[in-house]
Structures are given as C-alpha cells and as structure tokens.
Amino acid sequence: MSEKKDMGKKALNLLRNNSVPLMFILICAVCIPLSGFSISYLFNEIVTRMGRNIFLILSLLIPIMAGMGLNFGMTLGAMAGEIAIILVADWQIWGIPGVVLAMILSIPVSVLLGLMCGKLMNMTRGREMITGYILNFFVGGGLYQLVVLYLMGTIIPIIHSSIRLPRGYGIRNTVGLANMRQCLDNQFSFTLFGAKIPLLTFIIIAAMCLFIIWFRKTKLGQDMRAVGQDMDVARDAGIKVERTRIISIILSTVFAGFGMIIYLQNIGNLPTYTAHSQIGMFCIAALLVGGASVERASIGNVFLGVVLFHLMFIVAPKAGAAITGDSMIGEYFRVFVSYAVITVALVMYETKKRRARGRAGELLARAQKEGGGNA
Amino acid sequence: MGRSVRLQQTRFGDLLQSFGMPRLIITGFLLLLFLFAPVVGADFTTQIGNVINRFSWNAIMVLAMVPMIHSGCGLNFGLPLGIISGLLGGTLSIQFGFTGGLSFLMAIVIATPFALILGLGYGWLLNRIKGGEMMSATYVGFSSVSFMCMMWLLLPYTSPTMVWGLSGKGLRTTISLEGFYDKTLANFLRIGSIPTGTLLFFALLAVLMWAFLHTKTGTAMTAVGSNPTFARASGVSIDKMRMLSVVMSTWLGAVGILVYEQGFGFIQLYMAPFYMALPAVSAILLGGASVNKASIFNVVLGTFLFQGLVTMTPTVMNSIVHLDVSEVVRVIVSQGMILYALTRKTEGAR
C-alpha cells in the first residue's frame, strides 16, 4: 500500500518539478506570435545565447550535487574571469591564445575566491545561499572595485591608455575586446537554417558536459553526493565533509570563470563594473526554468532552461508592447519573471525540507511511543 | 589582588566577546574619522548635523528589523515589501489631493491596510518555510519590487505632479514632495539643522516598541525566537507570534520609507527600493544585534554608526588619501558585517 502511495507521490512530484517549464512553454507560446519575430530570427538568437550562457550555467551543477544549493557565489568566478581578461587585453594577446591565457590566469584568482567562499559556507551551514549572495556584494562592490579601480595601474601595471582611466589608474567603464570578439565562436563555425552554429564553443560545452558526467562517477563525485544526502552519515563513513564542500565550490568558481570568459568573447566588450552584477541571477533563473530545483539539477535542465528562458527574454518586450502599447512593461515583466521563478523555487525547496523534517520527527515520536508501550 | 586583575581581564574579555571584534574595529575607525575631521578642515558641526539628519531618515527602517529578529524570523531581507506599502500610501495620498502635513498623516493611514495585507501574506509564507527565511525573503522582496515596476506604469494615477508630462500616464521615477509632506516632521520644533520632529517621531515609535516587547505578547514573541520548544510548551502559538512580528515589521517599513521621503524630499519609485533592505540590515548588525537578538539600543547605535560611516568616509578619506575609496569602504564594512553575523552560531536557527 505504501508503495502505491509512493507512486502517487512520485507522480505528483514529477508534475510539480515540471510545472515551471510547462508554464514557460505556455508563456512562450502566447508571446511568440504576439512579438512578430520570425522563426529563423529566434533560432539564430537562441543558438547564439546557448553558446554564450550554457557553460556558465553548467558551473552551478556541482555545488547542487554537494547539497549546497544554488551557488549564488558563482559571481566570484565571473569576476575572476573579468580580471584575467582585463590583463590579457592589456597585454594585447588576442584571438584564441588570448582566451586560453585568460582562462589559465583566471584559475588562481578563482581558486582563492572559491576557497574563501567555501570556508565561509562551512561556517554558515544551512545558510549557504544567503552567504553566497551577500558575498557577491562584499566581493563585487568591495574587493573587485578595490582591485580594478584602485590597484590596477598603481600596483598591477596597466600599459595601454585605451584601458586605463585618464587619471592614470583604474580601468575604464568598458574594455573593448574587438580583437577577441567571437574568436571561439567563429572557429569551425557553419551556417544551418540561416543561423551561425559556433561549433568550437559547442564542442567545449560538450566536453564540459562529459566532464560532469564522468565526475559524478569518480570517488570525489560520489563523496559529494553522499555529503549532499546527509552530512552526518557522510562524516561517519569517513568522508572529509568540509574539504569536499570546499572543493565543490572551488570547482564551481573556476568553471564560472571559464564560462564568463566564453561569455565575454561572444559579447565582444567588457562593461567593467556591471558585467557580473546580474550574471548569477540570470544563470540561476535559467537553470530553474529548465526544471531544476535547489537540490536536483541535470544537464538536461540546463539546455531546456537556456532555450525557454532566453526565448521568453527575447520576445517579452515586444509582446508586452503589443499588448499594452508600452515596451517598458515587457522589460519589467521579464525581470519580474526571473525573480519570481527563483522565489518560487526557493519557497518550494524550503517547504519540502520542512515537510521531510516533520515526517522524520513523526516517525521518531511513533517509534518512541511504541518503545514506551513495550516497556 | 592578582585574582581581581584576572577577573577584570575576563570581564573585559567577555565584554569584548559580546561586542564583537569587527564592531570594535568599525567603532574605532569611526572615532578616528571624527578625530581627523577637524584636521583635514571638514566643519565638525556640519558633519555632526549631517549624521543626525541621515540618522533621522533611516532609523525607523532599522527599527523595523527588531520584531522579526525577536520572533526568530531572522533578518528581514524582505523589507522592500513594507517599503512598497509605504510608496503606495505616499503616492495615493498625493493622488487623492491631500497637501502639506495632512498628506503625510494620510500617507501613513493609507499605507496601513496595504502593510497589513502584504504583511499577512508574507508572514503566512514565512511560516511555511521556517528556518530558511532569509534567502526566500530576499527574493520575495525582489519579485515584489519588479512586479510593482509594472504596476507603477499601469495603475491609473492621474495627478499631474506625479505622472510623466508627455504621455499623461505612468508614474515618474522621482517625484518631488514640495507642497506635500517635504520635511513635515523635520521642520516641527526644528533647532538649527537638527530635525527635532523626526527624532521625536522615531523616539515615540522606539518607546512604543520597547514597551510592546515588555508586554505579555512581546515577551511571548521573544520566547518564540529564543526557544521555540519552550514557547510551544507554555502554550504560545508560534505561527501567530511570527505572523504578528512580520506584520509589525512590514508596517514599520512602510512608515520608515515615508519618514525617509519626508527628510529626503522625493519619492523614489521603480528599482529604488531594490537594495534598501541591505543598509538597514547591516546597520542593526553594526549596532550589536545578532541574527536572533536585537534591542532598541542596537538600533540607535547601529544607525548612528552606519550613517556616520556613510557621511564621514567620503569627506575625511578623500582629503587624507585623495582617493574616492569611500564607496568601497562602505560596501566592505556593511556587507562584511552581515557575513560576520551569519557565521555566528545561533540557537534560534533550526
């Protein structure tokens, strides 16, 4: 009987887990005809945005596996990528060598920031997400500004005046990456249905997916899953819980750094002080739209999420204008939807966690009662 | 003799522990700023006047943190919800044609039902997610602010002082309060640059809050926050207490933003309330509160320290090092304080 109940619950859970993607399919189905964009235009845009964003979103998967929730601290990795790309741009190393060098340079910065983030999250167990979120502001508004606005040009040498502020130190509001623009995307690219398919970028993304699939099967990956399931049990089984959690955050930060570099080479310029500010929010929202939850996310969620979320993002302003006659409504609507999706996911996660805890307590109480009856 | 010295040392150690190292550093830093102010030629009285003025604008929003901390709901990152009620009250009061001091009173009156309804909904939500309030609250705040962004455009406001001149609809991003409740409280019994009325209004609310926390209900609320099992055993309804605290906090947020506006002289709409919770949160933490413990004294001290930091750093630091690092210092201090508070072990957190 309990099996049947479980089945029913499973079906309900399945529906609940997929309610967000279903809702988005509905939104897109309504908005696409209203916006009046042609299918080939949308296809082209989606392919571009897939190449731009998927790597960043993939970096979120590992901390979820380790039970640390949505890594709002991925922005730290993005900042590391930005610092690396500023330096590379200053050294005038362009094209694919520049991108590779930026990735290599970003690793030590990412590791350092990831280590800090992981240590803090170990100190604030159960509140990892809010810690990561506040850490964003701490590093983004504080440390990153300090480095980029004051230390670059004074302590860290910056040669080219096209990057430096006129006052002699600090970085300009935008750093042009024209010589690096889409160098990965254009490599081996071909045209399909009028859209440019950035083959090399997709190959890199595929490699990352394979890495994640392989990583899940390694000892470390298994440890992470054990830690994510139950920290105390994992500790009893001899897993170094703290170390495993720190490693998962460091990996996520490093990959977020790579992802940011891929993102920036696609965009072709770097808005020095604002590029990272929204990136975490958009990546997390996209992942959740794909049907992921705070404790479970798969590669499939990433791909579905990117397509649906960005489809909504492209069509919402025009559809909003068509409905209300004001394009700002659509702009605000898409921002609202991104935040609302995250809110719903967080609330659902917390309710589920509480319900599970309540069930455990009930079982314990019943066991105690029965034990008392026997004695 | 030796023992008494050791006793003194441990007592000093305890005091240090309870005050917290980061707080001590920041207080020391602020004192240093005050000391340096005359040296670098900043006018001391103007500086103090600025700090007091900004204190009077912000103190009530910091006070809004107290009830939720007491009932164990943690730091109210969902303050934007209260702010939205306040904004609705303010704009509707102007829309209905109230002017002068009356418009301020009516703004509070109109904001109250919004704060009650939003607070009840918010409280209901938080009761379903006990233990994980802070992150969800942040995003509840964000989504409600972005939802209201659409509403400011769509709601049928017509007052010519508020809507865009060209299209005649949709509220402006900033609305001047001249002729409405600009400085209504501040000019009441004003002495020089000191906004006596605003300070008195804050004092009134603070005393009321203090008195409430010492009533039976208030004590029950504190019990819910510090020891929920004990509270349940003594017959206190935890959910009801938490709900009450959330409603109070939301209402205080609404009043807080109205007081802020009357001091500042403008209503700021759209994305402006987005990050308004963070300064209030770091202010109360700076004043010595923790995630589950806060007093009126924490509010006063915290707001003073935080606003002191905000006003003093630009003027003093700039003239010392000739670098505008004030923004960086402010961010590191305020966010660092929140991070520090999150790492403290708290019994209330389950």
XYZ file of C-alpha atoms in Angstrom:
725
model
C 0.000 0.000 0.000
C 2.788 2.371 0.914
C 4.344 1.614 -2.448
C 1.210 2.754 -4.190
C 1.184 5.902 -2.091
C 4.801 6.495 -3.035
C 3.897 6.090 -6.683
C 1.171 8.688 -6.366
C 3.524 10.999 -4.570
C 6.156 10.452 -7.217
C 3.716 11.358 -9.954
C 2.723 14.466 -8.037
C 6.354 15.379 -7.508
C 7.065 14.841 -11.199
C 4.269 17.225 -12.096
C 5.434 19.719 -9.511
C 9.026 19.521 -10.727
C 7.934 20.173 -14.285
C 5.361 22.846 -13.571
C 7.860 25.657 -14.175
C 8.990 24.506 -17.650
C 5.347 23.882 -18.602
C 4.415 27.382 -17.512
C 7.262 28.818 -19.561
C 6.269 26.857 -22.634
C 2.842 28.417 -22.225
C 4.245 31.947 -21.826
C 6.424 31.494 -24.908
C 3.530 30.020 -26.907
C 1.468 33.137 -26.183
C 4.262 35.667 -26.619
C 5.961 34.409 -29.804
C 3.047 35.165 -32.183
C 2.417 38.485 -30.424
C 6.028 39.588 -30.769
C 6.002 39.008 -34.517
C 9.572 37.711 -34.700
C 10.291 35.219 -37.471
C 11.235 31.687 -36.503
C 14.627 31.894 -38.205
C 15.467 35.062 -36.246
C 14.510 33.370 -32.985
C 16.501 30.248 -33.898
C 19.564 32.348 -34.628
C 19.238 34.261 -31.345
C 18.731 31.129 -29.283
C 21.772 29.402 -30.778
C 23.911 32.474 -30.047
C 22.666 32.649 -26.481
C 23.164 28.943 -25.928
C 26.810 29.261 -26.856
C 27.115 32.317 -24.655
C 25.455 31.079 -21.492
C 25.452 27.301 -21.161
C 28.980 26.974 -19.814
C 28.219 29.488 -17.067
C 25.077 27.619 -16.071
C 26.854 24.260 -16.075
C 29.136 25.614 -13.353
C 26.134 25.635 -10.994
C 25.638 21.876 -11.125
C 28.485 20.707 -8.895
C 27.501 22.587 -5.692
C 23.909 21.392 -6.122
C 25.286 17.867 -6.190
C 27.106 18.528 -2.910
C 23.889 19.744 -1.293
C 24.984 23.371 -1.087
C 22.061 24.722 -3.057
C 22.180 27.260 -5.851
C 25.639 28.756 -5.865
C 24.911 32.467 -5.747
C 28.659 32.834 -5.236
C 29.340 31.895 -8.861
C 29.631 35.629 -9.492
C 33.011 35.414 -7.770
C 34.237 33.208 -10.594
C 32.824 35.631 -13.133
C 34.835 38.417 -11.527
C 37.977 36.308 -11.640
C 37.360 35.795 -15.365
C 36.941 39.527 -15.845
C 40.178 40.360 -14.030
C 42.000 37.816 -16.189
C 40.522 39.182 -19.402
C 41.438 42.776 -18.486
C 45.060 41.738 -18.026
C 45.108 39.772 -21.270
C 43.550 42.673 -23.131
C 46.217 44.961 -21.734
C 48.971 42.617 -22.899
C 47.381 42.668 -26.352
C 47.255 38.897 -26.679
C 44.283 38.400 -28.939
C 42.304 35.604 -30.506
C 42.216 32.080 -29.207
C 45.625 32.302 -27.457
C 44.248 35.279 -25.531
C 41.168 33.373 -24.482
C 43.215 30.380 -23.365
C 45.649 32.589 -21.473
C 42.749 34.402 -19.774
C 41.309 31.066 -18.694
C 44.653 29.976 -17.246
C 45.097 33.328 -15.490
C 41.627 33.169 -14.015
C 42.296 29.855 -12.264
C 44.410 31.125 -9.318
C 42.031 34.030 -8.689
C 39.011 31.712 -8.856
C 40.615 29.183 -6.541
C 41.404 31.880 -3.998
C 37.893 33.342 -4.092
C 36.331 29.869 -4.119
C 38.371 28.882 -1.099
C 37.153 31.942 0.774
C 33.572 31.264 -0.288
C 33.755 27.582 0.670
C 35.269 28.315 4.068
C 32.570 30.868 4.803
C 29.856 28.476 3.700
C 31.227 25.845 6.054
C 30.903 28.348 8.871
C 27.310 29.175 7.928
C 25.968 25.702 7.289
C 22.279 25.703 6.414
C 22.549 29.290 5.195
C 24.876 28.754 2.253
C 22.747 30.556 -0.292
C 22.318 33.808 1.619
C 26.033 33.723 2.439
C 26.926 33.349 -1.221
C 24.521 36.094 -2.091
C 25.938 38.584 0.421
C 29.451 37.537 -0.544
C 28.634 38.730 -4.064
C 28.155 42.232 -2.792
C 31.137 42.002 -0.494
C 33.479 40.942 -3.267
C 31.738 42.669 -6.179
C 31.232 46.070 -4.589
C 34.232 45.911 -2.317
C 37.225 43.797 -3.279
C 36.696 43.750 -7.063
C 36.291 47.524 -7.160
C 39.331 47.930 -4.986
C 41.434 45.843 -7.369
C 40.081 47.145 -10.657
C 39.502 50.776 -9.749
C 42.471 51.470 -7.478
C 45.109 48.745 -7.642
C 45.191 48.318 -11.418
C 47.505 50.961 -12.765
C 49.084 51.638 -9.394
C 50.308 48.265 -8.144
C 49.274 45.999 -11.011
C 50.843 47.543 -14.134
C 48.405 48.558 -16.883
C 50.207 49.761 -20.004
C 47.588 50.825 -22.523
C 45.748 54.075 -22.107
C 42.769 52.686 -24.029
C 42.005 50.554 -20.992
C 43.232 52.855 -18.234
C 41.191 55.755 -16.928
C 42.568 59.186 -17.914
C 43.548 59.874 -14.281
C 46.310 57.275 -14.557
C 44.988 54.335 -12.571
C 41.824 52.259 -12.617
C 40.060 50.659 -15.579
C 37.644 52.400 -17.940
C 33.920 51.646 -17.794
C 34.152 49.460 -20.871
C 37.094 47.471 -22.111
C 36.886 46.748 -25.819
C 37.628 43.163 -26.801
C 37.132 43.671 -30.536
C 40.162 41.570 -31.473
C 38.932 38.739 -29.332
C 35.306 39.023 -30.358
C 33.739 35.654 -31.183
C 37.136 34.085 -31.873
C 35.951 30.823 -30.346
C 32.538 31.066 -31.969
C 33.895 31.661 -35.465
C 36.313 28.747 -35.331
C 34.874 25.878 -37.424
C 31.501 27.632 -37.482
C 28.982 26.772 -40.190
C 25.586 28.005 -41.198
C 22.442 25.993 -40.614
C 18.949 27.295 -41.431
C 20.389 30.796 -41.661
C 21.935 30.630 -38.207
C 25.641 30.522 -37.412
C 26.466 27.420 -35.395
C 29.529 28.150 -33.200
C 30.981 24.669 -33.396
C 34.071 25.119 -31.222
C 32.066 26.671 -28.404
C 29.611 23.800 -28.569
C 32.490 21.317 -28.538
C 33.819 22.971 -25.378
C 30.351 22.794 -23.834
C 30.033 19.123 -24.787
C 33.413 18.436 -23.217
C 32.236 20.136 -20.028
C 29.074 18.009 -20.012
C 31.142 14.855 -20.441
C 33.392 16.014 -17.625
C 30.414 16.448 -15.311
C 29.030 13.021 -16.219
C 32.453 11.466 -15.606
C 32.973 13.458 -12.441
C 29.782 12.104 -10.902
C 31.229 8.597 -11.133
C 34.592 9.378 -9.538
C 35.309 8.877 -5.859
C 35.140 12.615 -5.246
C 31.838 12.908 -7.078
C 30.357 10.068 -5.072
C 31.603 11.691 -1.875
C 29.915 14.918 -2.867
C 26.630 13.185 -3.427
C 26.948 11.475 -0.052
C 27.632 14.823 1.602
C 24.648 16.278 -0.206
C 22.408 13.486 1.054
C 23.367 13.601 4.697
C 26.399 15.320 6.147
C 26.482 13.341 9.401
C 26.236 9.969 7.702
C 28.919 11.030 5.250
C 31.188 12.044 8.108
C 30.635 8.705 9.849
C 31.551 6.998 6.606
C 34.934 8.696 6.772
C 34.374 11.420 4.180
C 36.030 14.734 4.918
C 32.832 16.765 4.667
C 34.325 20.254 4.963
C 37.039 19.535 2.417
C 34.577 18.027 -0.048
C 32.284 21.031 0.185
C 35.157 23.478 -0.302
C 36.337 21.544 -3.372
C 32.870 21.635 -4.877
C 32.682 25.411 -4.500
C 36.194 25.894 -5.870
C 35.344 23.801 -8.938
C 32.176 25.784 -9.468
C 34.035 29.084 -9.172
C 36.761 28.033 -11.605
C 34.208 26.879 -14.176
C 32.210 30.067 -13.707
C 35.416 31.963 -14.514
C 35.837 29.986 -17.768
C 32.168 30.498 -18.526
C 32.486 34.247 -18.079
C 35.423 34.359 -20.499
C 33.398 32.444 -23.103
C 30.510 34.827 -22.472
C 32.717 37.905 -22.890
C 34.418 36.729 -26.089
C 30.924 36.344 -27.546
C 29.770 39.797 -26.450
C 32.993 41.450 -27.580
C 33.326 44.084 -24.900
C 33.553 44.136 -21.139
C 31.393 46.506 -19.092
C 33.971 46.534 -16.317
C 31.791 47.336 -13.334
C 28.438 45.846 -14.278
C 29.136 42.689 -16.309
C 28.960 40.374 -13.304
C 26.198 42.075 -11.351
C 23.287 40.213 -12.933
C 25.026 37.131 -14.266
C 24.368 34.951 -11.225
C 20.688 35.825 -11.185
C 20.144 35.104 -14.871
C 22.042 31.816 -14.778
C 20.174 30.595 -11.720
C 16.819 31.650 -13.143
C 17.577 29.871 -16.436
C 18.557 26.681 -14.633
C 15.362 26.738 -12.566
C 13.226 27.426 -15.626
C 14.673 24.230 -17.083
C 13.011 22.296 -14.278
C 15.855 22.083 -11.802
C 15.288 22.553 -8.086
C 17.584 23.667 -5.289
C 18.646 20.098 -4.586
C 18.480 18.451 -8.007
C 19.678 19.598 -11.390
C 20.747 17.774 -14.516
C 22.457 18.727 -17.746
C 19.075 18.425 -19.481
C 17.686 21.114 -17.184
C 20.485 23.423 -18.291
C 19.749 23.080 -22.013
C 15.969 23.266 -21.679
C 16.307 26.198 -19.288
C 18.540 28.230 -21.596
C 16.175 27.763 -24.541
C 12.981 28.581 -22.651
C 14.343 31.378 -20.503
C 16.042 33.210 -23.349
C 13.098 32.713 -25.656
C 10.974 34.457 -23.042
C 13.658 37.099 -22.647
C 13.767 37.880 -26.363
C 10.040 38.002 -27.008
C 8.739 39.575 -23.767
C 9.483 43.267 -24.513
C 7.890 43.170 -27.966
C 4.939 41.078 -26.806
C 4.455 43.440 -23.871
C 4.483 46.391 -26.242
C 1.931 44.657 -28.458
C -0.417 44.053 -25.528
C -0.105 47.279 -23.528
C 1.438 49.694 -26.000
C 4.398 50.292 -23.694
C 7.661 48.421 -24.248
C 8.847 49.072 -20.694
C 6.103 46.769 -19.395
C 7.679 43.811 -21.182
C 11.120 44.773 -19.887
C 9.861 44.833 -16.318
C 7.839 41.689 -16.927
C 10.880 39.613 -17.838
C 12.797 40.898 -14.827
C 9.815 40.083 -12.638
C 9.531 36.576 -14.078
C 13.227 35.876 -13.469
C 12.915 36.862 -9.835
C 9.563 35.133 -9.378
C 10.951 31.834 -10.691
C 13.803 31.947 -8.190
C 11.400 32.886 -5.377
C 9.051 30.002 -6.164
C 11.931 27.529 -6.354
C 13.347 28.674 -3.031
C 9.974 28.531 -1.297
C 9.231 25.082 -2.705
C 12.627 23.827 -1.567
C 12.193 25.138 1.964
C 8.652 23.746 2.278
C 9.819 20.364 1.095
C 12.725 20.389 3.520
C 10.413 21.273 6.393
C 7.916 18.635 5.445
C 10.651 15.996 5.341
C 11.870 17.112 8.735
C 8.323 16.945 10.098
C 7.925 13.426 8.757
C 11.185 12.347 10.382
C 10.035 13.786 13.705
C 6.722 11.981 13.417
C 8.460 8.668 12.792
C 10.709 9.225 15.768
C 7.747 10.068 18.006
C 5.884 6.975 16.872
C 8.936 4.795 17.466
C 9.340 6.239 20.934
C 5.680 5.668 21.711
C 5.846 2.070 20.605
C 9.035 1.560 22.584
C 7.363 3.027 25.676
C 4.339 0.734 25.193
C 6.519 -2.344 25.129
C 8.367 -1.399 28.263
C 44.896 41.430 44.014
C 46.079 39.159 41.228
C 42.727 37.463 41.183
C 40.816 40.708 40.859
C 43.012 41.718 37.939
C 42.338 38.396 36.268
C 38.652 38.829 36.998
C 38.770 42.218 35.406
C 40.557 40.780 32.443
C 37.989 38.068 31.890
C 35.228 40.570 32.323
C 36.868 42.768 29.740
C 37.240 39.684 27.553
C 33.549 38.900 27.928
C 32.657 42.434 27.061
C 34.881 42.265 24.003
C 33.339 38.948 23.038
C 29.811 40.228 23.347
C 30.618 43.414 21.472
C 32.480 41.546 18.775
C 35.819 42.337 17.190
C 34.547 43.674 13.826
C 32.185 46.042 15.573
C 35.010 47.311 17.758
C 37.189 47.936 14.721
C 34.422 49.831 12.942
C 33.627 51.946 16.002
C 37.324 52.707 16.368
C 37.517 53.594 12.696
C 34.579 55.970 13.040
C 36.085 57.635 16.103
C 39.278 58.099 14.127
C 37.279 59.693 11.318
C 35.688 62.124 13.762
C 39.105 62.970 15.184
C 40.566 63.569 11.748
C 37.624 65.621 10.539
C 38.851 68.953 12.004
C 42.438 68.169 10.950
C 41.516 67.906 7.284
C 39.394 71.013 7.562
C 35.926 69.493 7.472
C 33.495 71.512 9.534
C 32.755 69.465 12.614
C 29.277 70.850 13.318
C 28.160 70.347 9.713
C 29.430 66.789 9.855
C 27.545 66.034 13.068
C 24.457 67.745 11.646
C 24.655 65.558 8.540
C 24.973 62.407 10.579
C 21.998 63.343 12.758
C 19.902 64.202 9.732
C 20.635 60.940 7.993
C 20.052 59.137 11.280
C 16.558 60.625 11.436
C 15.782 59.478 7.879
C 16.849 55.890 8.327
C 16.290 54.959 11.962
C 12.710 53.693 11.591
C 13.604 51.312 8.769
C 16.279 49.887 11.058
C 13.733 49.684 13.871
C 11.596 47.582 11.514
C 14.186 44.794 11.835
C 13.545 44.349 15.567
C 10.226 42.427 15.746
C 11.210 39.785 13.206
C 14.574 39.203 14.835
C 12.780 38.756 18.172
C 10.355 36.181 16.842
C 13.157 34.159 15.247
C 12.382 35.056 11.631
C 15.923 36.336 11.185
C 16.955 39.487 9.396
C 14.142 40.980 7.371
C 15.600 40.953 3.870
C 12.001 41.322 2.677
C 11.838 44.923 3.839
C 11.036 46.106 0.263
C 7.538 44.708 0.830
C 6.967 47.235 3.618
C 8.587 49.932 1.507
C 6.135 49.200 -1.303
C 3.202 49.663 1.086
C 4.704 52.983 2.098
C 5.157 54.046 -1.528
C 1.554 53.121 -2.290
C 0.433 55.160 0.718
C 2.509 58.164 -0.281
C 1.501 58.207 -3.953
C -2.184 57.575 -3.206
C -2.227 60.338 -0.607
C -0.948 62.788 -3.240
C -3.343 61.368 -5.841
C -6.306 61.984 -3.544
C -5.292 65.630 -3.300
C -4.007 65.882 0.235
C -1.323 68.518 0.750
C 1.047 69.730 3.441
C 1.283 67.931 6.769
C -2.064 66.236 6.268
C -0.707 64.353 3.258
C 1.923 62.724 5.497
C -0.673 61.592 8.002
C -2.920 60.285 5.232
C 0.042 58.530 3.593
C 0.555 56.547 6.808
C -3.189 55.878 7.120
C -3.461 54.658 3.513
C -0.250 52.628 3.739
C -1.503 50.752 6.816
C -4.038 48.421 5.142
C -1.528 47.607 2.375
C 1.109 46.823 5.004
C -1.372 44.637 6.887
C -2.390 42.639 3.821
C 1.126 42.264 2.417
C 2.466 41.531 5.896
C -0.121 38.814 6.486
C 0.659 37.148 3.163
C 4.397 37.465 3.762
C 4.022 36.093 7.292
C 1.988 33.145 6.034
C 4.716 32.384 3.516
C 7.487 32.659 6.102
C 5.609 30.306 8.429
C 5.726 27.654 5.741
C 9.486 27.962 5.323
C 10.730 28.186 8.906
C 14.495 28.009 9.080
C 15.081 29.227 5.535
C 13.515 32.642 5.756
C 16.326 34.938 4.777
C 17.098 33.795 1.238
C 13.445 33.417 0.267
C 12.642 36.771 1.857
C 15.301 38.434 -0.279
C 13.700 37.117 -3.434
C 10.170 37.858 -2.238
C 11.387 41.439 -1.911
C 12.961 41.417 -5.365
C 9.989 39.935 -7.146
C 7.543 42.286 -5.454
C 9.672 45.314 -6.381
C 9.877 44.226 -10.017
C 6.149 43.451 -10.018
C 5.434 46.947 -8.732
C 7.617 48.364 -11.519
C 4.901 47.199 -13.920
C 2.176 48.471 -11.631
C 3.607 51.999 -11.373
C 3.193 52.175 -15.135
C -0.229 50.536 -15.314
C -2.104 51.880 -12.290
C -4.436 54.741 -13.265
C -2.651 57.586 -11.488
C -3.623 60.983 -12.890
C -2.136 63.618 -10.560
C -0.073 65.892 -12.845
C 2.652 66.240 -10.207
C 3.355 62.531 -10.414
C 2.736 61.199 -13.948
C 5.007 61.660 -16.961
C 4.295 65.002 -18.559
C 4.181 63.838 -22.162
C 2.051 60.718 -22.099
C -0.009 61.727 -19.059
C 0.180 58.279 -17.563
C 2.635 56.138 -15.647
C 4.425 57.472 -12.571
C 7.768 59.267 -12.816
C 10.867 57.679 -11.334
C 11.327 60.504 -8.837
C 8.500 62.643 -7.534
C 9.209 65.887 -5.722
C 7.382 66.298 -2.416
C 7.410 70.077 -2.392
C 3.979 71.244 -1.280
C 3.212 67.815 0.109
C 4.989 66.225 3.027
C 8.517 67.508 2.319
C 10.213 67.982 5.734
C 6.883 67.982 7.618
C 8.334 66.177 10.592
C 11.784 67.668 10.283
C 10.558 71.270 10.481
C 8.499 70.582 13.585
C 10.330 72.276 16.508
C 13.472 72.394 14.334
C 16.606 73.653 16.110
C 19.219 74.814 13.597
C 19.980 71.851 11.362
C 18.601 69.305 13.828
C 15.287 67.769 12.680
C 13.728 67.571 16.128
C 10.315 66.417 14.927
C 11.686 63.422 13.058
C 13.825 62.439 16.018
C 10.816 62.757 18.346
C 8.719 60.632 15.991
C 11.415 57.953 15.980
C 11.692 58.175 19.755
C 7.940 57.697 20.063
C 7.977 54.575 17.872
C 11.071 53.264 19.637
C 9.483 53.715 23.073
C 6.311 52.030 21.847
C 8.382 49.127 20.517
C 10.268 48.899 23.799
C 7.002 48.929 25.755
C 5.499 46.312 23.449
C 8.452 43.988 23.936
C 7.798 44.163 27.693
C 4.108 43.319 27.464
C 2.893 39.736 27.717
C 2.654 39.406 23.943
C 6.085 40.929 23.477
C 7.682 38.518 25.926
C 5.941 35.634 24.202
C 7.363 36.836 20.894
C 10.890 36.885 22.303
C 10.310 33.401 23.716
C 9.303 32.131 20.286
C 12.539 33.456 18.846
C 14.935 32.305 21.537
C 13.409 28.964 22.479
C 10.529 27.728 20.315
C 10.147 24.413 22.158
C 9.755 26.192 25.471
C 7.328 28.656 23.922
C 5.185 25.878 22.491
C 5.213 24.089 25.846
C 3.927 27.217 27.586
C 1.032 27.448 25.182
C 2.212 30.221 22.857
C 1.107 29.873 19.260
C 4.386 30.133 17.368
C 2.830 30.798 13.981
C 0.629 33.570 15.317
C 3.536 35.295 17.058
C 5.690 35.127 13.959
C 2.832 36.441 11.853
C 2.365 39.381 14.222
C 6.068 40.178 14.118
C 6.131 40.125 10.310
C 3.108 42.434 10.086
C 4.711 44.835 12.562
C 7.958 44.790 10.655
C 6.201 45.435 7.345
C 4.203 48.318 8.771
C 7.315 49.870 10.296
C 8.999 49.506 6.915
C 6.121 51.420 5.346
C 6.309 54.220 7.915
C 10.088 54.125 7.661
C 10.141 54.860 3.939
C 7.601 57.686 4.376
C 9.796 59.277 7.032
C 12.807 58.792 4.769
C 10.968 60.503 1.908
C 9.879 63.484 4.022
C 13.504 64.001 5.007
C 14.900 63.430 1.532
C 12.165 65.425 -0.196
C 11.486 62.961 -3.014
C 9.588 59.744 -3.608
C 11.759 57.257 -5.481
C 9.887 54.559 -7.392
C 10.695 51.616 -9.674
C 14.022 49.967 -8.876
C 14.866 52.316 -5.975
C 13.567 50.056 -3.142
C 15.560 47.130 -4.520
C 18.564 47.219 -2.241
C 17.079 49.253 0.592
C 16.949 46.270 2.951
C 20.712 45.804 2.981
C 21.720 49.104 4.653
C 19.050 48.594 7.322
C 20.209 45.038 7.958
C 23.858 45.990 8.246
C 23.008 48.981 10.430
C 21.271 46.910 13.097
C 24.044 44.306 12.993
C 26.619 47.064 13.355
C 24.742 48.176 16.465
C 25.367 44.826 18.134
C 22.348 42.767 17.130
C 22.730 39.176 16.010
C 20.518 37.057 13.767
C 18.209 36.301 16.708
C 18.811 39.069 19.241
C 18.199 42.790 18.946
C 17.337 45.722 21.181
C 16.342 49.347 20.724
C 19.836 50.313 21.813
C 21.239 48.257 18.923
C 19.008 50.216 16.550
C 20.120 53.617 17.795
C 23.810 52.792 17.996
C 23.780 50.888 14.712
C 22.035 53.574 12.712
C 24.335 56.207 14.144
C 27.469 54.208 13.353
C 26.311 53.248 9.865
C 25.197 56.727 8.870
C 28.317 58.154 10.463
C 30.352 55.888 8.260
C 28.370 56.835 5.168
C 28.684 60.582 5.685
C 32.146 60.777 7.189
C 34.159 58.479 4.937
C 33.813 60.482 1.720
C 34.779 63.817 3.214
C 37.547 62.668 5.509
C 39.053 59.826 3.490
C 39.112 61.856 0.312
C 41.044 64.653 1.868
C 43.518 62.286 3.538
C 44.384 59.897 0.720
C 42.972 61.873 -2.219
C 41.168 58.786 -3.426
C 37.450 58.255 -3.511
C 37.522 54.909 -1.776
C 34.535 55.722 0.415
C 32.154 53.551 -1.599
C 34.480 50.566 -1.346
C 34.947 51.085 2.389
C 31.201 51.356 2.905
C 30.467 48.175 0.980
C 33.191 46.177 2.693
C 32.041 47.326 6.131
C 28.317 46.820 5.646
C 28.417 43.515 3.758
C 31.268 42.267 5.908
C 29.108 42.904 8.968
C 26.268 40.808 7.522
C 28.664 37.986 6.662
C 30.110 38.121 10.173
C 26.644 37.903 11.707
C 25.761 34.933 9.503
C 28.810 32.997 10.690
C 27.876 33.378 14.356
C 26.300 30.287 15.825
C 22.697 30.925 16.797
C 20.465 28.774 18.906
C 17.312 30.046 17.308
C 18.231 28.693 13.909
C 16.778 25.274 13.375
